[in-house]
Tab-separated table of C-alpha atoms in Angstrom:
chain	number	residue	atom	x	y	z
A	24	MET	CA	2.719	32.025	13.978
A	25	PHE	CA	0.429	32.447	10.325
A	26	GLU	CA	3.395	34.994	9.063
A	27	ARG	CA	5.570	31.862	9.862
A	28	ILE	CA	4.269	29.648	7.466
A	29	GLU	CA	2.898	31.905	4.885
A	30	GLY	CA	3.959	31.560	1.455
A	31	LYS	CA	5.812	28.179	2.635
A	32	GLY	CA	5.172	24.666	1.102
A	33	GLU	CA	2.707	25.776	-0.872
A	34	TYR	CA	1.033	23.885	-3.451
A	35	LYS	CA	-0.990	24.323	-6.170
A	36	GLY	CA	-2.570	21.298	-8.272
A	37	ARG	CA	-5.638	20.479	-10.408
A	38	GLY	CA	-8.921	21.388	-9.185
A	39	ILE	CA	-8.106	23.991	-6.822
A	40	GLU	CA	-7.846	26.607	-8.351
A	41	GLY	CA	-8.263	30.089	-6.017
A	42	ARG	CA	-7.642	28.096	-2.633
A	43	THR	CA	-3.837	27.977	-1.556
A	44	ILE	CA	-2.841	24.057	0.437
A	45	PHE	CA	0.079	23.741	2.592
A	46	THR	CA	2.177	20.630	2.772
A	47	PRO	CA	4.847	20.225	5.708
A	48	GLU	CA	8.537	20.344	5.787
A	49	ILE	CA	11.805	20.486	7.245
A	50	ASP	CA	12.393	23.755	8.502
A	51	ARG	CA	15.574	26.152	8.623
A	52	TYR	CA	15.704	25.314	12.106
A	53	ASN	CA	15.790	21.154	11.084
A	54	ARG	CA	11.946	20.686	12.888
A	55	THR	CA	10.279	17.524	11.660
A	56	LYS	CA	7.576	17.604	9.168
A	57	LEU	CA	4.810	16.406	12.073
A	58	HIS	CA	5.824	19.762	13.288
A	59	SER	CA	5.891	21.879	10.767
A	60	LEU	CA	2.201	20.109	10.445
A	61	LYS	CA	0.985	21.474	13.822
A	62	GLU	CA	2.029	24.839	13.193
A	63	GLN	CA	-0.027	24.695	9.801
A	64	ILE	CA	-2.887	22.892	11.785
A	65	SER	CA	-2.387	25.896	14.662
A	66	VAL	CA	-3.152	28.453	11.435
A	67	GLY	CA	-6.051	26.478	10.511
A	68	VAL	CA	-4.976	26.256	6.511
A	69	ASP	CA	-5.318	23.620	3.954
A	70	VAL	CA	-2.662	21.077	4.558
A	71	MET	CA	-1.283	18.266	2.336
A	72	SER	CA	0.168	15.108	3.935
A	73	THR	CA	1.899	12.880	2.363
A	74	HIS	CA	0.694	9.059	3.219
A	75	ALA	CA	3.990	8.231	5.124
A	76	LEU	CA	3.366	11.550	7.620
A	77	PHE	CA	-0.120	10.923	8.043
A	78	LEU	CA	0.253	7.375	9.005
A	79	ARG	CA	2.901	8.958	11.590
A	80	LEU	CA	0.325	11.477	14.024
A	81	ASP	CA	0.953	11.535	18.123
A	82	ASP	CA	-1.738	12.120	20.057
A	83	GLU	CA	-0.999	15.955	20.183
A	84	ALA	CA	-1.832	16.127	15.861
A	85	THR	CA	-4.840	13.980	16.762
A	86	ASP	CA	-6.668	16.108	19.288
A	87	MET	CA	-5.189	19.216	17.108
A	88	PHE	CA	-7.065	17.983	14.635
A	89	GLY	CA	-10.539	17.872	15.943
A	90	GLN	CA	-10.024	20.856	18.563
A	91	TYR	CA	-9.669	22.449	14.956
A	92	ASP	CA	-12.624	21.153	13.290
A	93	TYR	CA	-10.570	19.716	10.795
A	94	GLY	CA	-12.665	17.570	7.718
A	95	LEU	CA	-10.011	14.508	6.577
A	96	ILE	CA	-9.825	13.955	2.217
A	97	ILE	CA	-7.639	10.223	2.082
A	98	ASP	CA	-6.807	9.580	-2.283
A	99	GLU	CA	-6.288	5.750	-2.245
A	100	ALA	CA	-7.096	4.511	0.601
A	101	LEU	CA	-4.259	4.464	3.551
A	102	ASP	CA	-2.040	1.257	4.078
A	103	ALA	CA	-4.583	0.784	7.074
A	104	VAL	CA	-3.236	-3.248	8.594
A	105	THR	CA	-0.188	-4.518	7.575
A	106	ALA	CA	1.779	-7.609	8.897
A	107	LEU	CA	5.772	-7.039	10.879
A	108	PRO	CA	8.355	-9.998	10.787
A	109	THR	CA	8.200	-12.061	14.145
A	110	GLY	CA	10.561	-14.830	12.630
A	111	LYS	CA	7.570	-17.725	11.659
A	112	GLY	CA	4.522	-16.854	9.997
A	113	ARG	CA	5.698	-15.012	6.292
A	114	VAL	CA	5.067	-11.566	6.505
A	115	ASN	CA	5.547	-10.074	2.237
A	116	ASP	CA	8.128	-7.370	2.255
A	117	GLU	CA	5.636	-5.256	-0.715
A	118	GLU	CA	4.862	-2.591	2.288
A	119	ASP	CA	8.622	-2.352	3.136
A	120	PHE	CA	8.623	1.500	1.659
A	121	VAL	CA	6.260	3.002	3.967
A	122	PHE	CA	6.513	0.751	7.225
A	123	HIS	CA	10.678	0.102	6.933
A	124	ASP	CA	11.082	2.032	10.522
A	125	LEU	CA	7.910	0.677	12.135
A	126	LYS	CA	9.023	-3.066	10.913
A	127	GLN	CA	12.759	-1.831	12.251
A	128	ARG	CA	10.854	-0.971	15.885
A	129	VAL	CA	8.916	-3.116	16.310
A	130	THR	CA	10.100	-6.830	16.509
A	131	ASP	CA	8.898	-9.907	17.265
A	132	GLY	CA	12.275	-9.899	19.507
A	133	ASN	CA	11.433	-6.495	21.346
A	134	LEU	CA	7.959	-7.778	22.581
A	135	LYS	CA	8.708	-11.100	23.424
A	136	TRP	CA	11.503	-9.052	25.994
A	137	LEU	CA	9.045	-6.626	26.541
A	138	LEU	CA	6.278	-9.669	27.863
A	139	GLU	CA	9.556	-11.284	29.418
A	140	HIS	CA	9.401	-8.474	31.943
A	141	ASP	CA	6.200	-8.413	32.552
A	142	CYS	CA	5.972	-4.949	30.563
A	143	ILE	CA	3.525	-5.714	28.468
A	144	SER	CA	0.539	-8.006	28.095
A	145	ILE	CA	-1.154	-9.753	25.107
A	146	ASP	CA	-5.505	-9.666	25.974
A	147	SER	CA	-6.782	-12.719	24.075
A	148	SER	CA	-10.326	-10.617	25.676
A	149	ASN	CA	-9.678	-8.089	22.955
A	150	TYR	CA	-8.951	-9.299	20.130
A	151	ASN	CA	-5.154	-10.101	21.100
A	152	ARG	CA	-3.971	-6.420	21.262
A	153	VAL	CA	-0.933	-5.921	22.921
A	154	VAL	CA	-1.351	-3.855	26.302
A	155	TRP	CA	1.050	-1.764	27.733
A	156	THR	CA	1.200	-2.156	31.400
A	157	ASP	CA	2.391	-0.686	34.460
A	158	LYS	CA	6.070	-2.181	34.898
A	159	SER	CA	6.887	-0.437	32.566
A	160	HIS	CA	8.445	2.762	33.993
A	161	ASN	CA	12.059	1.974	34.259
A	162	LEU	CA	12.389	1.547	29.918
A	163	GLU	CA	15.489	2.459	28.096
A	164	HIS	CA	14.926	5.172	25.406
A	165	ARG	CA	14.390	2.702	22.910
A	166	TYR	CA	11.571	1.657	23.395
A	167	GLU	CA	9.730	4.733	23.034
A	168	ASP	CA	8.127	4.214	20.355
A	169	ILE	CA	7.187	0.716	20.346
A	170	GLU	CA	5.071	2.272	24.207
A	171	ARG	CA	3.384	4.382	21.767
A	172	MET	CA	2.041	2.095	19.329
A	173	VAL	CA	0.749	-0.531	22.045
A	174	LYS	CA	-0.965	2.423	23.883
A	175	ALA	CA	-3.069	3.648	20.749
A	176	GLY	CA	-4.070	0.111	19.874
A	177	GLY	CA	-1.635	-0.372	16.896
A	178	ILE	CA	-0.320	-3.836	17.786
A	179	SER	CA	-1.838	-7.386	17.831
A	180	TYR	CA	-0.235	-10.490	18.255
A	181	VAL	CA	-2.602	-12.903	16.236
A	182	ASN	CA	-2.115	-16.346	17.053
A	183	GLY	CA	0.849	-16.250	19.178
A	184	THR	CA	2.479	-16.387	15.209
A	185	PHE	CA	1.180	-12.934	13.161
A	186	LEU	CA	2.268	-8.936	14.797
A	187	ILE	CA	-0.541	-6.866	13.436
A	188	TRP	CA	-0.223	-3.637	12.797
A	189	SER	CA	-3.441	-1.275	12.514
A	190	PHE	CA	-4.055	2.095	11.960
A	191	PRO	CA	-5.025	3.894	15.300
A	192	ILE	CA	-8.945	4.293	14.322
A	193	SER	CA	-8.659	6.751	17.071
A	194	VAL	CA	-7.359	9.568	14.521
A	195	LEU	CA	-10.498	8.959	11.819
A	196	GLU	CA	-12.546	9.585	14.723
A	197	ALA	CA	-10.838	12.899	15.140
A	198	PHE	CA	-11.717	14.564	12.127
A	199	ARG	CA	-15.165	15.673	11.700
A	200	ASP	CA	-16.120	14.201	8.767
A	201	VAL	CA	-13.726	11.025	6.105
A	202	THR	CA	-13.994	10.970	2.424
A	203	ILE	CA	-12.082	7.813	0.992
A	204	LEU	CA	-11.416	8.226	-2.617
A	205	THR	CA	-10.275	5.054	-4.016
A	206	TYR	CA	-11.271	1.979	-6.795
A	207	ARG	CA	-13.010	-1.330	-5.912
A	208	PHE	CA	-13.786	-0.789	-2.021
A	209	ASP	CA	-15.047	-3.774	-1.443
A	210	SER	CA	-11.870	-5.776	-1.936
A	211	SER	CA	-9.910	-4.250	-0.013
A	212	ILE	CA	-8.182	-3.790	3.287
A	213	PHE	CA	-9.403	-0.484	4.296
A	214	LYS	CA	-12.915	-1.756	4.153
A	215	ALA	CA	-12.349	-4.730	6.197
A	216	TYR	CA	-9.938	-1.545	8.629
A	217	LEU	CA	-13.752	0.045	8.908
A	218	ASP	CA	-15.610	-2.263	9.382
A	219	PHE	CA	-13.104	-4.376	11.540
A	220	TYR	CA	-13.946	-1.201	13.680
A	221	GLY	CA	-17.503	-1.751	13.380
A	222	LYS	CA	-17.834	2.104	11.868
A	223	ASP	CA	-20.481	3.275	9.560
A	224	TYR	CA	-20.030	3.865	5.709
A	225	GLU	CA	-21.442	5.071	2.799
A	226	HIS	CA	-20.336	3.855	-0.643
A	227	LYS	CA	-20.703	6.627	-3.897
A	228	THR	CA	-20.196	6.279	-6.610
A	229	VAL	CA	-19.477	9.522	-8.997
A	230	VAL	CA	-21.813	10.000	-11.742
A	231	ARG	CA	-22.486	12.267	-14.870
A	232	GLU	CA	-25.134	14.705	-16.013
A	233	GLY	CA	-24.622	16.647	-18.955
A	234	ASN	CA	-21.199	18.328	-17.957
A	235	ASP	CA	-21.942	18.411	-14.458
A	236	LEU	CA	-20.409	15.050	-11.523
A	237	HIS	CA	-21.969	14.516	-8.629
A	238	LEU	CA	-21.896	11.866	-5.750
A	239	ALA	CA	-24.389	9.160	-6.004
A	240	ASN	CA	-25.059	5.789	-4.200
A	241	PHE	CA	-22.976	2.779	-5.479
A	242	THR	CA	-25.010	-0.016	-6.425
A	243	GLN	CA	-23.033	-3.584	-6.346
A	244	MET	CA	-22.310	-3.891	-10.277
A	245	ILE	CA	-19.784	-6.695	-11.673
A	246	SER	CA	-16.688	-3.496	-12.646
A	247	GLN	CA	-16.050	-4.473	-16.310
A	248	GLY	CA	-13.001	-3.367	-17.880
A	249	LYS	CA	-13.911	-4.280	-21.601
A	250	GLN	CA	-13.515	-0.216	-22.528
A	251	TYR	CA	-9.938	-1.334	-21.868
A	252	ALA	CA	-9.623	-4.521	-23.718
A	253	ASN	CA	-8.318	-3.273	-27.270
A	254	LEU	CA	-5.689	-0.514	-25.273
A	255	MET	CA	-3.714	-4.664	-23.756
A	256	ASN	CA	-1.759	-6.242	-25.645
A	257	ILE	CA	-1.061	-9.425	-23.349
A	258	CYS	CA	1.825	-11.975	-23.862
A	259	THR	CA	-0.289	-15.293	-24.353
A	260	ALA	CA	3.598	-17.193	-25.275
A	261	GLU	CA	3.585	-20.682	-23.899
A	262	LYS	CA	7.217	-20.680	-23.465
A	263	LEU	CA	7.392	-18.025	-20.815
A	264	ASN	CA	4.014	-18.324	-19.007
A	265	ALA	CA	4.730	-22.444	-18.068
A	266	ILE	CA	6.220	-21.715	-15.804
A	267	GLY	CA	2.577	-19.722	-13.774
A	268	LEU	CA	1.019	-23.137	-14.892
A	269	LYS	CA	-1.052	-23.490	-11.559
A	270	THR	CA	-0.396	-28.149	-11.358
A	271	GLY	CA	-2.087	-29.426	-7.885
A	272	ARG	CA	-1.755	-27.224	-4.865
A	273	LYS	CA	1.172	-24.951	-5.885
A	274	CYS	CA	0.677	-21.684	-6.593
A	275	PRO	CA	3.930	-20.332	-8.890
A	276	LEU	CA	5.013	-16.983	-7.931
A	277	SER	CA	3.283	-16.593	-5.202
A	278	TYR	CA	5.543	-15.248	-2.211
A	279	GLY	CA	5.597	-18.688	-0.389
A	280	TRP	CA	6.911	-19.570	-3.803
A	281	TYR	CA	9.393	-16.847	-4.364
A	282	SER	CA	10.411	-18.018	-1.472
A	283	ARG	CA	11.078	-21.779	-1.706
A	284	SER	CA	12.331	-21.443	-5.286
A	285	ASP	CA	16.026	-22.408	-6.201
A	286	LYS	CA	18.523	-20.391	-8.051
A	287	VAL	CA	17.526	-22.477	-11.035
A	288	GLN	CA	13.869	-21.683	-11.047
A	289	ARG	CA	14.690	-17.862	-10.419
A	290	LYS	CA	16.843	-18.017	-13.153
A	291	ALA	CA	14.137	-18.857	-15.446
A	292	LEU	CA	11.938	-16.313	-14.564
A	293	LYS	CA	14.722	-13.882	-15.047
A	294	ASN	CA	15.407	-15.152	-18.177
A	295	ASN	CA	11.570	-15.002	-19.399
A	296	LEU	CA	11.901	-11.326	-18.395
A	297	THR	CA	14.976	-10.255	-20.266
A	298	ASN	CA	13.160	-12.443	-23.412
A	299	TYR	CA	9.770	-10.735	-23.604
A	300	PHE	CA	11.594	-7.091	-23.117
A	301	ARG	CA	14.293	-7.414	-25.620
A	302	HIS	CA	12.890	-10.039	-28.382
A	303	TYR	CA	8.852	-9.460	-27.914
A	304	CYS	CA	9.202	-6.422	-26.848
A	305	LYS	CA	11.344	-4.741	-28.215
A	306	ALA	CA	11.929	-2.658	-25.563
A	307	ASP	CA	14.460	0.297	-24.840
A	308	SER	CA	15.412	0.790	-20.652
A	309	ASP	CA	12.282	3.866	-20.374
A	310	SER	CA	9.702	1.844	-21.377
A	311	VAL	CA	9.706	-0.794	-19.128
A	312	MET	CA	7.881	-1.669	-15.634
A	313	TRP	CA	8.321	-3.947	-13.923
A	314	THR	CA	7.429	-5.730	-10.524
A	315	THR	CA	7.666	-9.034	-8.421
A	316	TYR	CA	8.667	-8.715	-3.842
A	317	LYS	CA	10.798	-6.171	-3.192
A	318	GLY	CA	12.374	-8.633	-1.374
A	319	HIS	CA	13.022	-11.289	-4.068
A	320	SER	CA	13.776	-8.793	-6.599
A	321	ASP	CA	17.672	-8.159	-6.951
A	322	SER	CA	17.439	-11.968	-8.040
A	323	ILE	CA	15.600	-11.768	-11.494
A	324	LYS	CA	16.940	-8.087	-12.598
A	325	PRO	CA	16.865	-7.925	-16.098
A	326	PRO	CA	20.339	-7.196	-18.024
A	327	GLY	CA	19.760	-3.601	-19.890
A	328	TYR	CA	15.898	-2.906	-17.570
A	329	ILE	CA	17.445	-2.503	-14.293
A	330	VAL	CA	17.933	1.564	-14.850
A	331	ARG	CA	16.402	3.971	-16.924
A	332	ARG	CA	18.893	5.700	-19.866
A	333	ASP	CA	19.070	8.305	-17.103
A	334	GLY	CA	21.448	5.427	-15.106
A	335	LYS	CA	19.141	6.608	-12.208
A	336	THR	CA	15.330	5.623	-12.439
A	337	PRO	CA	14.492	1.841	-11.329
A	338	SER	CA	12.943	0.632	-13.922
A	339	PHE	CA	11.593	-1.592	-10.436
A	340	VAL	CA	8.184	-0.271	-9.568
A	341	PRO	CA	6.622	-1.645	-6.577
A	342	CYS	CA	3.858	-3.992	-6.918
A	343	ASN	CA	1.415	-1.840	-3.948
A	344	SER	CA	2.258	1.485	-6.455
A	345	LYS	CA	-0.797	3.876	-6.276
A	346	ALA	CA	-1.915	7.361	-6.731
A	347	THR	CA	1.317	8.074	-8.385
A	348	GLU	CA	1.666	9.378	-11.609
A	349	GLN	CA	6.057	8.830	-12.064
A	350	PHE	CA	5.517	6.310	-14.343
A	351	LYS	CA	2.809	7.342	-16.811
A	352	GLU	CA	4.471	7.368	-20.041
A	353	ARG	CA	6.108	3.622	-19.071
A	354	TYR	CA	4.151	1.019	-21.770
A	355	ASN	CA	6.350	-2.524	-22.160
A	356	LEU	CA	5.035	-4.112	-18.580
A	357	ALA	CA	5.796	-7.064	-16.443
A	358	TYR	CA	3.966	-8.373	-13.881
A	359	LEU	CA	5.552	-11.640	-12.122
A	360	ILE	CA	3.534	-12.586	-8.866
A	361	ASP	CA	0.403	-14.219	-8.356
A	362	ARG	CA	-1.271	-11.497	-5.432
A	363	TYR	CA	-2.937	-13.381	-2.179
A	364	LEU	CA	-3.752	-11.918	1.306
A	365	ASN	CA	-0.658	-11.372	3.843
A	366	PRO	CA	-1.991	-14.785	5.751
A	367	GLY	CA	-1.314	-12.466	9.450
A	368	ILE	CA	-4.021	-9.836	7.683
A	369	GLU	CA	-6.449	-12.507	6.891
A	370	ALA	CA	-5.847	-13.965	10.194
A	371	PHE	CA	-6.345	-10.488	12.336
A	372	PHE	CA	-9.803	-10.198	10.976
A	373	LEU	CA	-10.935	-13.876	10.652
A	374	GLN	CA	-11.727	-13.126	14.305
A	375	LYS	CA	-14.796	-10.874	13.997
A	376	ASN	CA	-15.356	-13.254	10.886
A	377	ILE	CA	-14.685	-11.121	8.329
A	378	THR	CA	-12.792	-11.591	5.067
A	379	VAL	CA	-11.846	-10.100	2.602
A	380	PRO	CA	-12.472	-11.416	-1.300
A	381	GLU	CA	-8.822	-12.612	-2.375
A	382	ASP	CA	-9.478	-13.097	-6.078
A	383	GLU	CA	-11.844	-9.531	-6.140
A	384	TYR	CA	-8.276	-8.219	-3.466
A	385	ALA	CA	-5.849	-9.221	-6.317
A	386	LEU	CA	-7.103	-8.411	-9.306
A	387	SER	CA	-8.019	-4.763	-7.948
A	388	GLU	CA	-4.113	-4.771	-6.742
A	389	PHE	CA	-2.652	-5.503	-9.912
A	390	ILE	CA	-5.048	-3.793	-11.919
A	391	GLN	CA	-4.030	-0.940	-9.741
A	392	TRP	CA	-0.408	-1.407	-10.883
A	393	ILE	CA	-0.865	-2.307	-13.919
A	394	PHE	CA	-2.803	1.794	-14.139
A	395	ARG	CA	0.056	3.559	-13.234
A	396	SER	CA	1.050	3.299	-16.918
A	397	ARG	CA	0.350	5.196	-20.016
A	398	ILE	CA	-2.430	3.158	-20.225
A	399	ARG	CA	-4.156	5.487	-17.915
A	400	LYS	CA	-3.731	8.077	-20.742
A	401	GLY	CA	-5.585	5.777	-23.269
A	402	GLU	CA	-2.100	4.480	-24.542
A	403	PRO	CA	-1.333	0.691	-25.660
A	404	ILE	CA	0.555	-1.261	-23.948
A	405	SER	CA	1.644	-4.669	-23.415
A	406	LEU	CA	1.534	-7.022	-20.665
A	407	TYR	CA	3.476	-9.717	-19.536
A	408	VAL	CA	1.895	-11.651	-16.960
A	409	PRO	CA	2.992	-15.327	-16.410
A	410	SER	CA	0.505	-16.209	-13.431
A	411	GLU	CA	-1.749	-18.024	-14.835
A	412	ARG	CA	-3.911	-16.939	-11.951
A	413	MET	CA	-3.112	-13.520	-12.627
A	414	ARG	CA	-3.666	-13.030	-15.880
A	415	ASN	CA	-6.890	-14.849	-16.207
A	416	LEU	CA	-8.253	-12.900	-13.659
A	417	LEU	CA	-7.499	-9.750	-16.185
A	418	LEU	CA	-8.997	-11.842	-18.950
A	419	ALA	CA	-12.068	-11.665	-17.436
A	420	TRP	CA	-12.188	-8.750	-16.492
A	421	LEU	CA	-11.422	-7.511	-19.836
A	422	GLY	CA	-14.323	-9.588	-20.966
A	423	LEU	CA	-11.916	-11.783	-22.831
A	424	GLN	CA	-12.078	-15.035	-21.460
């Protein structure tokens, strides 16, 4: 079996000198990446997988990780909990690039049909888990994916409103040990996910002593970004920022605002964005990156800044982009959202009185997005943040407020 994968999918990257890491791929027989992954596990080689493939592991692959005594290193925390569309509660669509096919298969309509035909039930004593029943043996083939996800314990129907998928904790339990490389862990959904399932963990940080790096216990501190203050030119133009001023209980540029806004409001935002890039930054299309909620991006695309000069690469960068250097040359940025935790995810965790600190979560997601740009290389950027709340959170982190 080793000969079949020798040299296939080999990856050699930074920091792994003298070590070969294999990546699953579709082979010449058109077998899936999951099949390729299982082959690699069976011979005990080091494997690097995308988050997307990891989120689709089946029971056989999970068992193999335990059988072959694998450890797991996660670069950036997984999107371990996500809201699925129900037609009732609000569902942010910012995670679509990972969960698109999941959301296509597990829908409110499908679950309603399964409930009506006694194929599933809702276990209110177990945090509203969806349970697969014995009456489902004659189901059509098209429900097999839902069956697998439900049996893995990953679907909940919270408050009769929110349809929530959570990554099966049994997958993490299969590994010898799990190491997560991430940023601002305390304000992450992944921390809340581990707390929800009662998992113990050690919170470490990297410290430098001379030329050596080592792990030490993390101590709570106010994480400041003062060293980046001189690298960020944040737009203070009142005319451009007026659209994001918070008035009363309204949250301009939140997901709800986009859903309720009319053509006049969206056109105003689009004009502001175009004006900022064209007149304030005098930007070319190769230098920009901007974001909003993915389902609303078409209505505010700025003319001249929709794609780069190659005519193919989008200037739009999803607001939850992490762990990529693809945009490290961009330096004119626009962040057009007021970020909040999805209410379905919030309701899921509140079943065990677990909360995610909302401002810290929003700031963490914002910083991660900013650092997709060239600031990661210590080079200056310009930034348009019309949301008063998000701008103030950033200014406070930079020590400028």
